[in-house]
Amino acid sequence: MSDEFDHNDTHSDGLTEGDYSLQRRDIAAILYAVDANDQAKLIALMEPLHAADIADLLEQLNTYDRCRLVRLYDREFDGEILSELEEGLREEIIAILRPDVLADAVRDLESDDVVDLVEDLDEPQQEAILGALEDADRVAVEQALTYPETSAGRLMQREVVVAPEHWTVGEAIDFLRRAEELPEQFYHVVLVDPRMHPKGNVTLGKLMSSRRNTKLTEIVEDVFQVFPVLQDEADVAYAFNQYHLISAPVVDESNRLVGVITIDDAMTVLDEEHEEDILRLAGVGDEASLTDTIFEAAKGRALWLFVNLLTAILASLVIGVFAETINQMVALAVLMPIVASMGGNAGTQTMTVTVRALATRDLTAQNAMRVVLREVSVGAVNGVIFGCLMALVAAFWFGVPMLALVIALAMLGTQVAAALGGIVIPMALDRAGIDPALASGPFVTTVTDVVGFYAFLGLAAWVLM
Amino acid sequence: MSDEFDHNDTHSDGLTEGDYSLQRRDIAAILYAVDANDQAKLIALMEPLHAADIADLLEQLNTYDRCRLVRLYDREFDGEILSELEEGLREEIIAILRPDVLADAVRDLESDDVVDLVEDLDEPQQEAILGALEDADRVAVEQALTYPETSAGRLMQREVVVAPEHWTVGEAIDFLRRAEELPEQFYHVVLVDPRMHPKGNVTLGKLMSSRRNTKLTEIVEDVFQVFPVLQDEADVAYAFNQYHLISAPVVDESNRLVGVITIDDAMTVLDEEHEEDILRLAGVGDEASLTDTIFEAAKGRALWLFVNLLTAILASLVIGVFAETINQMVALAVLMPIVASMGGNAGTQTMTVTVRALATRDLTAQNAMRVVLREVSVGAVNGVIFGCLMALVAAFWFGVPMLALVIALAMLGTQVAAALGGIVIPMALDRAGIDPALASGPFVTTVTDVVGFYAFLGLAAWVLM
C-alpha cells in the first residue's frame, strides 16, 4: 500500500496545534541537497511529500532557492505541484521549467485542473501548455475556457458517469464493472432521460447495498441540485454548503448534462470567497499574497490608503471649521480622537456583521428592517454606556462638568450613527450590485469620522463657548 | 424520483446572482398560512423545502411568528431542521417543541448530528434529547461527548465500512452486497489489519472498476491521512483542504480505527473557522449572529469597545503632553487625526494579511524574516508616497512649509511603525499560543495611534516651536 503520509501517521499524538506537514528540518535537508547539487538526494527527500506541500515549500523559499530547486528537481516536477501553487508563482515556475518537463507535467493533469492552471496565464505560456496536451484534452480545455471566468462551466469536470433512468441496480452495476474507463473520482451515477436531461443522483454506496432488481429511480438521493453552466461559482459553493452536496450535475442551456461539479472544487471556491472577503474588508487587494513583490504589495494597498486619505482630509476639514473653538479649549483637541475612534470601531463591528450576514444570505428583505432597528439599538446601548464612562474620565481629567456632558452626548450620537452607517451602507451597496466587503469601509469611516468630530466640536462650540 | 428541488431546477436560467433558494413570496405564503392557522396549507408549502432552508426561514422570522409556525407545523418538524439551525436559536425552538415531537425529531438523526446538536445545550434540554434516543445511540452520543469540544472525536461518525487488508476486490464487493446495513453516506472502504489499525482507503469507484481478483492493497488511494481522535478540528479541516481528502479514518490512542470524518464535516469546520476569523478581526464576539438579542449583541461588542477606549485614552494622553504646542498652532489639531488614521489603516492591512498567512500556514519560521522585511519596505514605500502627498496638501492648506515637512516625516514614521506592528504583533501572539485574529487589533491600534500622534506632535514641537 502507499504510505505517502506514514511519517505523520505513525505519531500516535498526531499533528499538534501549529504543526506543519512540512517540518523545518525537512526544509533544511532539502535546501542542503540543493546546495550540494545532489539530485538523487533531493528526489529522495521530495518523494514522500504531497504536491500541495511541495507547492507550499516553493512558496516559502526565496526566488533564488526556488529556481535552483526546480531546476535540480527537473523531470520529477509534477503537474499537480503547478495546480497547487498560488497563482502569483505559477508564471515564474512555468518560465523556469524546461519545455519538455512542462509538457509532461501538464499531460498528467485532469482537464479541469488544466483549465484552472491556464486561465490566468498570459498568451505565450497558455499556448505552450495547450500545445503540450493531446488533441482531445486540448479541445476540452479550450471548450471550458469559453465559459465565463467564475462560472460553473469552468469549475466542472466533463467526465460523468451516467445511466438511463429506467435501469435497475443490476444493470448499473454490470455497466460499471464492464466500463473501460471511469473518472478518477466519482461519487454518484447520474440518471438521465433519453435527451440527456439529468433526473437524479444515485450514490455508489446505495447502489452497492441495493438488490439487483431495484429500479435506480427508487434509490435516488432526496436532495438533487442541478447547476446551469453559466451559474456563478459563488452560488454553486453556497448551494454545496447549504445542502451538503457531494457532487452535482451541470447542464447547458437546453438542460442537457455537460459535466459534474464535486465538493472539493466547491470547497476551494468557498475558501477563496472567504479569503477575498477578509482581505477586501481590510482594504488589501483581493489577491494579496506573501509572494507578492514589495511593489505589488504597496500598489495593492495604496488605493485603499488613498481613499482613506480623502476621508481623513474630509474629517480634518470638519475640525478646521472649529479651529477657533479648539483654540479656546485645547482639551477638545485632546479628547476628540476618542469620540472618532470609538465611532470607527463600532462602525467596523456593525459593518462586518452586516457584510457576513449578506454573504451567508442571513440578512434578507424579510428581516432587514428588524435587523437595522436592532443594530441601532445596540449602538444606543453602547453609546450610553461608553458615553457615561467617558464623561467620568473627562470630568476627572479636565474638571469641566459641561465638557463631560458634551463628550457623553457626542459619544452617544456617534455610536448610533456608526451603527446606522455600518448596516445601511453595506445593504445599499449590495442592492446596487457592488460588493459590500470591498466598498463599505471608506463610506462607514467617513460617516463615523465626520459625525464624531462634528458632534463633539459642534456641541462644544454651542454649550461651552 | 424525488424532486425536492424541481421548483429550482426547472428554471433553465437557474439561480441568478443574489437569488435565494427561499423566495420572498414563499415566505409570505407561509406566514399567511400561519396567520390563518391552516396546518394543511402550511405543511404543503413547507414540504418541498430543504431542512437548511426551513432553518434559514425560522432564523429570519421574528420570535412571535417563529413560535406560531413551529407550533402549527407540529409533528412535521424534522430533526434535521434543528441541526441546521444556528446555535443561538436551537434552545428557543427546543423549548417550543412538544416533548414527543422533539423525541421523534432527534431519533431520526445520525449520531454525529445529535452530538453537534446537544453539545451546547444546557443540562435539562440535553437530558431530554438523550433520553429520547435508543440505548445504542445514546451510548454513542455520550461516548462522543467525552472527547474535547473541538476534537476529531466530536466530528467523526462511528459508522465505518472496513475490509481486511488481505481481501480482493471480489471479496469486498460480495461483502458490501451482502451487508445488512451500510452508512447513509460513505466514500471509502477502509482497509484494516487484524488489530483494526487503518492501512489504506479504497474508493467505491475504484472498487467498481477493478477486476475481482485484484488485491485491495493494489488499488488504495495515494493520499491517506489518519487523524488521532484528539486532533483539533481546525487541523482536520486544514488537512482536508490541503490534501483534497474526501473521507479519512480516525484512530484512538492505540491507533485503532474508531470512526471516520467526511469532507462535508470538514467543510463546515472550515466555514466556521473563517467566520470566526472575520468576526474576531472586527472585534465582534465569535458567535455573533443576527438572531442575538440587543443585549447579547451589545455585550459581545462592548469588550472590544472598552479595550479600544483604553487605547484611545492612551493616545489622548500623548496629545495631552503636547497641549501647549497645539495651543500655539491649531493646524496641528486639524491635521493630527490624518496621520493616526492613515497609520491605523496601514496597520490593519498588514495585520490582516499576517493573520491570514498564519491561518493558512503560509507564514512560517522559514520565511518570517523575509516577510517582515517585505512588510516594512511596503510601509516605507507607501509612507514616502503618502507623506509627500500630504505634505503638498498641508503646504497648500496652511502655507507653512515646515509643517509640510513635519507631516511628511510623521507619516513615513507611522507607516513603517504600522507595518512593523502589523506583522510582528500577530506573529508574537501566535507564537505565545494566543489567537492573533482575536488579540492583534488593540495592540496594533495602540502602536499606530501612539506613534502617529507622538511623531507628528513631537516633531512639530521640535521643528516648529
Tab-separated table of N, CA, C and O in Angstrom, chain A residues 53-121:
chain	number	residue	atom	x	y	z
A	53	ASP	N	2.177	20.151	-0.443
A	53	ASP	CA	3.261	20.527	0.465
A	53	ASP	C	4.474	21.038	-0.305
A	53	ASP	O	5.148	21.964	0.130
A	54	ILE	N	4.740	20.415	-1.468
A	54	ILE	CA	5.845	20.897	-2.300
A	54	ILE	C	5.553	22.324	-2.764
A	54	ILE	O	6.426	23.196	-2.743
A	55	ALA	N	4.295	22.577	-3.145
A	55	ALA	CA	3.913	23.929	-3.558
A	55	ALA	C	4.131	24.906	-2.406
A	55	ALA	O	4.678	26.002	-2.594
A	56	ASP	N	3.717	24.521	-1.192
A	56	ASP	CA	3.931	25.387	-0.025
A	56	ASP	C	5.413	25.651	0.196
A	56	ASP	O	5.819	26.775	0.506
A	57	LEU	N	6.200	24.596	0.042
A	57	LEU	CA	7.642	24.738	0.208
A	57	LEU	C	8.191	25.773	-0.782
A	57	LEU	O	8.913	26.691	-0.403
A	58	LEU	N	7.809	25.637	-2.037
A	58	LEU	CA	8.286	26.570	-3.056
A	58	LEU	C	7.867	27.998	-2.729
A	58	LEU	O	8.619	28.950	-2.920
A	59	GLU	N	6.644	28.154	-2.209
A	59	GLU	CA	6.144	29.489	-1.867
A	59	GLU	C	6.960	30.117	-0.741
A	59	GLU	O	7.074	31.331	-0.656
A	60	GLN	N	7.494	29.269	0.125
A	60	GLN	CA	8.211	29.806	1.273
A	60	GLN	C	9.682	30.101	0.994
A	60	GLN	O	10.340	30.784	1.776
A	61	LEU	N	10.206	29.576	-0.091
A	61	LEU	CA	11.611	29.835	-0.416
A	61	LEU	C	11.762	31.200	-1.081
A	61	LEU	O	10.802	31.761	-1.588
A	62	ASN	N	12.984	31.711	-1.076
A	62	ASN	CA	13.214	32.935	-1.837
A	62	ASN	C	13.415	32.573	-3.309
A	62	ASN	O	13.591	31.403	-3.653
A	63	THR	N	13.356	33.566	-4.162
A	63	THR	CA	13.346	33.317	-5.612
A	63	THR	C	14.555	32.498	-6.062
A	63	THR	O	14.434	31.580	-6.881
A	64	TYR	N	15.693	32.810	-5.502
A	64	TYR	CA	16.931	32.145	-5.917
A	64	TYR	C	16.895	30.649	-5.584
A	64	TYR	O	17.131	29.790	-6.448
A	65	ASP	N	16.567	30.322	-4.328
A	65	ASP	CA	16.498	28.911	-3.917
A	65	ASP	C	15.424	28.168	-4.708
A	65	ASP	O	15.589	27.011	-5.085
A	66	ARG	N	14.308	28.859	-4.925
A	66	ARG	CA	13.186	28.252	-5.634
A	66	ARG	C	13.633	27.828	-7.034
A	66	ARG	O	13.375	26.722	-7.479
A	67	CYS	N	14.321	28.724	-7.703
A	67	CYS	CA	14.770	28.468	-9.061
A	67	CYS	C	15.749	27.287	-9.090
A	67	CYS	O	15.628	26.375	-9.915
A	68	ARG	N	16.703	27.278	-8.171
A	68	ARG	CA	17.679	26.192	-8.134
A	68	ARG	C	17.005	24.859	-7.850
A	68	ARG	O	17.328	23.833	-8.448
A	69	LEU	N	16.049	24.875	-6.918
A	69	LEU	CA	15.361	23.631	-6.570
A	69	LEU	C	14.606	23.076	-7.776
A	69	LEU	O	14.722	21.891	-8.104
A	70	VAL	N	13.853	23.944	-8.436
A	70	VAL	CA	13.044	23.480	-9.578
A	70	VAL	C	13.956	22.929	-10.680
A	70	VAL	O	13.668	21.893	-11.270
A	71	ARG	N	15.070	23.605	-10.937
A	71	ARG	CA	15.993	23.143	-11.983
A	71	ARG	C	16.586	21.781	-11.627
A	71	ARG	O	16.701	20.901	-12.480
A	72	LEU	N	16.956	21.607	-10.350
A	72	LEU	CA	17.578	20.353	-9.933
A	72	LEU	C	16.549	19.210	-9.904
A	72	LEU	O	16.856	18.066	-10.248
A	73	TYR	N	15.334	19.549	-9.514
A	73	TYR	CA	14.268	18.532	-9.416
A	73	TYR	C	13.910	18.040	-10.820
A	73	TYR	O	13.541	16.882	-11.022
A	74	ASP	N	13.950	18.951	-11.765
A	74	ASP	CA	13.858	18.670	-13.197
A	74	ASP	C	12.693	17.756	-13.580
A	74	ASP	O	11.543	18.110	-13.374
A	75	ARG	N	12.955	16.598	-14.116
A	75	ARG	CA	11.921	15.734	-14.690
A	75	ARG	C	10.926	15.234	-13.661
A	75	ARG	O	9.854	14.731	-14.003
A	76	GLU	N	11.285	15.304	-12.385
A	76	GLU	CA	10.387	14.811	-11.349
A	76	GLU	C	9.243	15.785	-11.096
A	76	GLU	O	8.286	15.471	-10.413
A	77	PHE	N	9.373	17.000	-11.637
A	77	PHE	CA	8.372	18.027	-11.360
A	77	PHE	C	7.011	17.614	-11.914
A	77	PHE	O	6.842	17.354	-13.100
A	78	ASP	N	6.051	17.601	-11.012
A	78	ASP	CA	4.757	17.026	-11.314
A	78	ASP	C	3.728	18.125	-11.630
A	78	ASP	O	3.787	19.216	-11.064
A	79	GLY	N	2.793	17.832	-12.517
A	79	GLY	CA	1.778	18.815	-12.875
A	79	GLY	C	0.951	19.281	-11.689
A	79	GLY	O	0.548	20.439	-11.605
A	80	GLU	N	0.735	18.356	-10.765
A	80	GLU	CA	-0.088	18.719	-9.602
A	80	GLU	C	0.529	19.826	-8.766
A	80	GLU	O	-0.173	20.598	-8.119
A	81	ILE	N	1.866	19.873	-8.751
A	81	ILE	CA	2.534	20.946	-7.998
A	81	ILE	C	2.120	22.290	-8.592
A	81	ILE	O	1.802	23.233	-7.861
A	82	LEU	N	2.097	22.363	-9.907
A	82	LEU	CA	1.662	23.601	-10.569
A	82	LEU	C	0.242	23.972	-10.149
A	82	LEU	O	-0.059	25.128	-9.865
A	83	SER	N	-0.641	22.974	-10.118
A	83	SER	CA	-2.030	23.222	-9.721
A	83	SER	C	-2.124	23.773	-8.314
A	83	SER	O	-2.972	24.613	-8.020
A	84	GLU	N	-1.255	23.282	-7.438
A	84	GLU	CA	-1.337	23.671	-6.030
A	84	GLU	C	-0.674	25.004	-5.743
A	84	GLU	O	-0.951	25.632	-4.729
A	85	LEU	N	0.203	25.437	-6.638
A	85	LEU	CA	0.899	26.707	-6.427
A	85	LEU	C	-0.065	27.877	-6.465
A	85	LEU	O	-1.036	27.861	-7.210
A	86	GLU	N	0.222	28.909	-5.681
A	86	GLU	CA	-0.629	30.087	-5.799
A	86	GLU	C	-0.350	30.798	-7.119
A	86	GLU	O	0.754	30.723	-7.667
A	87	GLU	N	-1.408	31.450	-7.608
A	87	GLU	CA	-1.362	31.980	-8.965
A	87	GLU	C	-0.138	32.851	-9.232
A	87	GLU	O	0.474	32.765	-10.290
A	88	GLY	N	0.222	33.664	-8.262
A	88	GLY	CA	1.328	34.589	-8.455
A	88	GLY	C	2.633	33.908	-8.826
A	88	GLY	O	3.481	34.491	-9.494
A	89	LEU	N	2.806	32.676	-8.373
A	89	LEU	CA	4.076	31.989	-8.597
A	89	LEU	C	4.089	31.107	-9.833
A	89	LEU	O	5.134	30.685	-10.295
A	90	ARG	N	2.885	30.793	-10.359
A	90	ARG	CA	2.835	29.830	-11.454
A	90	ARG	C	3.648	30.274	-12.654
A	90	ARG	O	4.409	29.513	-13.225
A	91	GLU	N	3.455	31.550	-13.009
A	91	GLU	CA	4.182	32.058	-14.183
A	91	GLU	C	5.677	31.929	-13.983
A	91	GLU	O	6.400	31.528	-14.896
A	92	GLU	N	6.130	32.272	-12.788
A	92	GLU	CA	7.565	32.209	-12.503
A	92	GLU	C	8.088	30.783	-12.691
A	92	GLU	O	9.100	30.559	-13.347
A	93	ILE	N	7.364	29.811	-12.108
A	93	ILE	CA	7.814	28.416	-12.175
A	93	ILE	C	7.727	27.892	-13.604
A	93	ILE	O	8.636	27.209	-14.077
A	94	ILE	N	6.645	28.212	-14.303
A	94	ILE	CA	6.485	27.725	-15.677
A	94	ILE	C	7.628	28.235	-16.547
A	94	ILE	O	8.147	27.524	-17.414
A	95	ALA	N	8.059	29.460	-16.270
A	95	ALA	CA	9.161	30.026	-17.048
A	95	ALA	C	10.474	29.298	-16.763
A	95	ALA	O	11.367	29.235	-17.615
A	96	ILE	N	10.601	28.748	-15.557
A	96	ILE	CA	11.839	28.048	-15.190
A	96	ILE	C	11.890	26.644	-15.797
A	96	ILE	O	12.940	26.141	-16.168
A	97	LEU	N	10.733	25.981	-15.875
A	97	LEU	CA	10.689	24.581	-16.312
A	97	LEU	C	11.134	24.431	-17.761
A	97	LEU	O	10.804	25.262	-18.609
A	98	ARG	N	11.870	23.363	-18.054
A	98	ARG	CA	12.214	23.060	-19.438
A	98	ARG	C	10.936	22.708	-20.197
A	98	ARG	O	10.027	22.095	-19.618
A	99	PRO	N	10.826	23.069	-21.482
A	99	PRO	CA	9.578	22.847	-22.224
A	99	PRO	C	9.087	21.400	-22.172
A	99	PRO	O	7.887	21.158	-22.008
A	100	ASP	N	9.995	20.421	-22.291
A	100	ASP	CA	9.523	19.031	-22.297
A	100	ASP	C	9.074	18.591	-20.912
A	100	ASP	O	8.159	17.791	-20.765
A	101	VAL	N	9.702	19.135	-19.855
A	101	VAL	CA	9.258	18.822	-18.483
A	101	VAL	C	7.861	19.392	-18.268
A	101	VAL	O	6.965	18.724	-17.741
A	102	LEU	N	7.673	20.639	-18.715
A	102	LEU	CA	6.361	21.273	-18.586
A	102	LEU	C	5.301	20.467	-19.329
A	102	LEU	O	4.204	20.204	-18.804
A	103	ALA	N	5.622	20.032	-20.540
A	103	ALA	CA	4.667	19.269	-21.348
A	103	ALA	C	4.267	17.977	-20.629
A	103	ALA	O	3.083	17.654	-20.508
A	104	ASP	N	5.265	17.256	-20.112
A	104	ASP	CA	4.978	16.028	-19.370
A	104	ASP	C	4.100	16.313	-18.162
A	104	ASP	O	3.165	15.577	-17.856
A	105	ALA	N	4.443	17.395	-17.455
A	105	ALA	CA	3.744	17.729	-16.214
A	105	ALA	C	2.266	17.969	-16.482
A	105	ALA	O	1.407	17.431	-15.776
A	106	VAL	N	1.946	18.767	-17.491
A	106	VAL	CA	0.537	19.120	-17.696
A	106	VAL	C	-0.259	17.975	-18.314
A	106	VAL	O	-1.465	17.883	-18.124
A	107	ARG	N	0.442	17.067	-19.038
A	107	ARG	CA	-0.293	15.955	-19.648
A	107	ARG	C	-0.895	15.036	-18.604
A	107	ARG	O	-1.860	14.327	-18.874
A	108	ASP	N	-0.306	15.027	-17.393
A	108	ASP	CA	-0.834	14.163	-16.330
A	108	ASP	C	-2.084	14.720	-15.662
A	108	ASP	O	-2.760	14.020	-14.919
A	109	LEU	N	-2.369	16.002	-15.872
A	109	LEU	CA	-3.471	16.632	-15.124
A	109	LEU	C	-4.830	16.317	-15.732
A	109	LEU	O	-4.957	16.100	-16.932
A	110	GLU	N	-5.858	16.341	-14.869
A	110	GLU	CA	-7.241	16.253	-15.341
A	110	GLU	C	-7.576	17.555	-16.069
A	110	GLU	O	-7.008	18.609	-15.775
A	111	SER	N	-8.546	17.486	-16.987
A	111	SER	CA	-8.796	18.668	-17.812
A	111	SER	C	-9.246	19.871	-16.984
A	111	SER	O	-8.900	21.008	-17.281
A	112	ASP	N	-10.021	19.656	-15.899
A	112	ASP	CA	-10.456	20.824	-15.115
A	112	ASP	C	-9.291	21.470	-14.365
A	112	ASP	O	-9.287	22.672	-14.122
A	113	ASP	N	-8.267	20.678	-14.023
A	113	ASP	CA	-7.095	21.260	-13.390
A	113	ASP	C	-6.274	22.067	-14.387
A	113	ASP	O	-5.699	23.102	-14.042
A	114	VAL	N	-6.217	21.585	-15.624
A	114	VAL	CA	-5.503	22.341	-16.654
A	114	VAL	C	-6.197	23.688	-16.881
A	114	VAL	O	-5.546	24.729	-16.995
A	115	VAL	N	-7.524	23.665	-16.907
A	115	VAL	CA	-8.288	24.908	-17.078
A	115	VAL	C	-7.928	25.897	-15.984
A	115	VAL	O	-7.607	27.063	-16.232
A	116	ASP	N	-7.942	25.418	-14.758
A	116	ASP	CA	-7.625	26.258	-13.614
A	116	ASP	C	-6.207	26.812	-13.724
A	116	ASP	O	-5.922	27.945	-13.343
A	117	LEU	N	-5.333	25.982	-14.276
A	117	LEU	CA	-3.930	26.367	-14.399
A	117	LEU	C	-3.728	27.444	-15.460
A	117	LEU	O	-3.036	28.436	-15.234
A	118	VAL	N	-4.336	27.245	-16.627
A	118	VAL	CA	-4.016	28.147	-17.744
A	118	VAL	C	-4.825	29.433	-17.754
A	118	VAL	O	-4.422	30.403	-18.382
A	119	GLU	N	-5.954	29.473	-17.027
A	119	GLU	CA	-6.859	30.604	-17.232
A	119	GLU	C	-6.234	31.956	-16.906
A	119	GLU	O	-6.612	32.958	-17.483
A	120	ASP	N	-5.271	31.985	-15.978
A	120	ASP	CA	-4.681	33.274	-15.625
A	120	ASP	C	-3.310	33.518	-16.238
A	120	ASP	O	-2.662	34.527	-15.968
A	121	LEU	N	-2.847	32.574	-17.047
A	121	LEU	CA	-1.530	32.762	-17.662
A	121	LEU	C	-1.627	33.712	-18.853
A	121	LEU	O	-2.694	33.880	-19.431
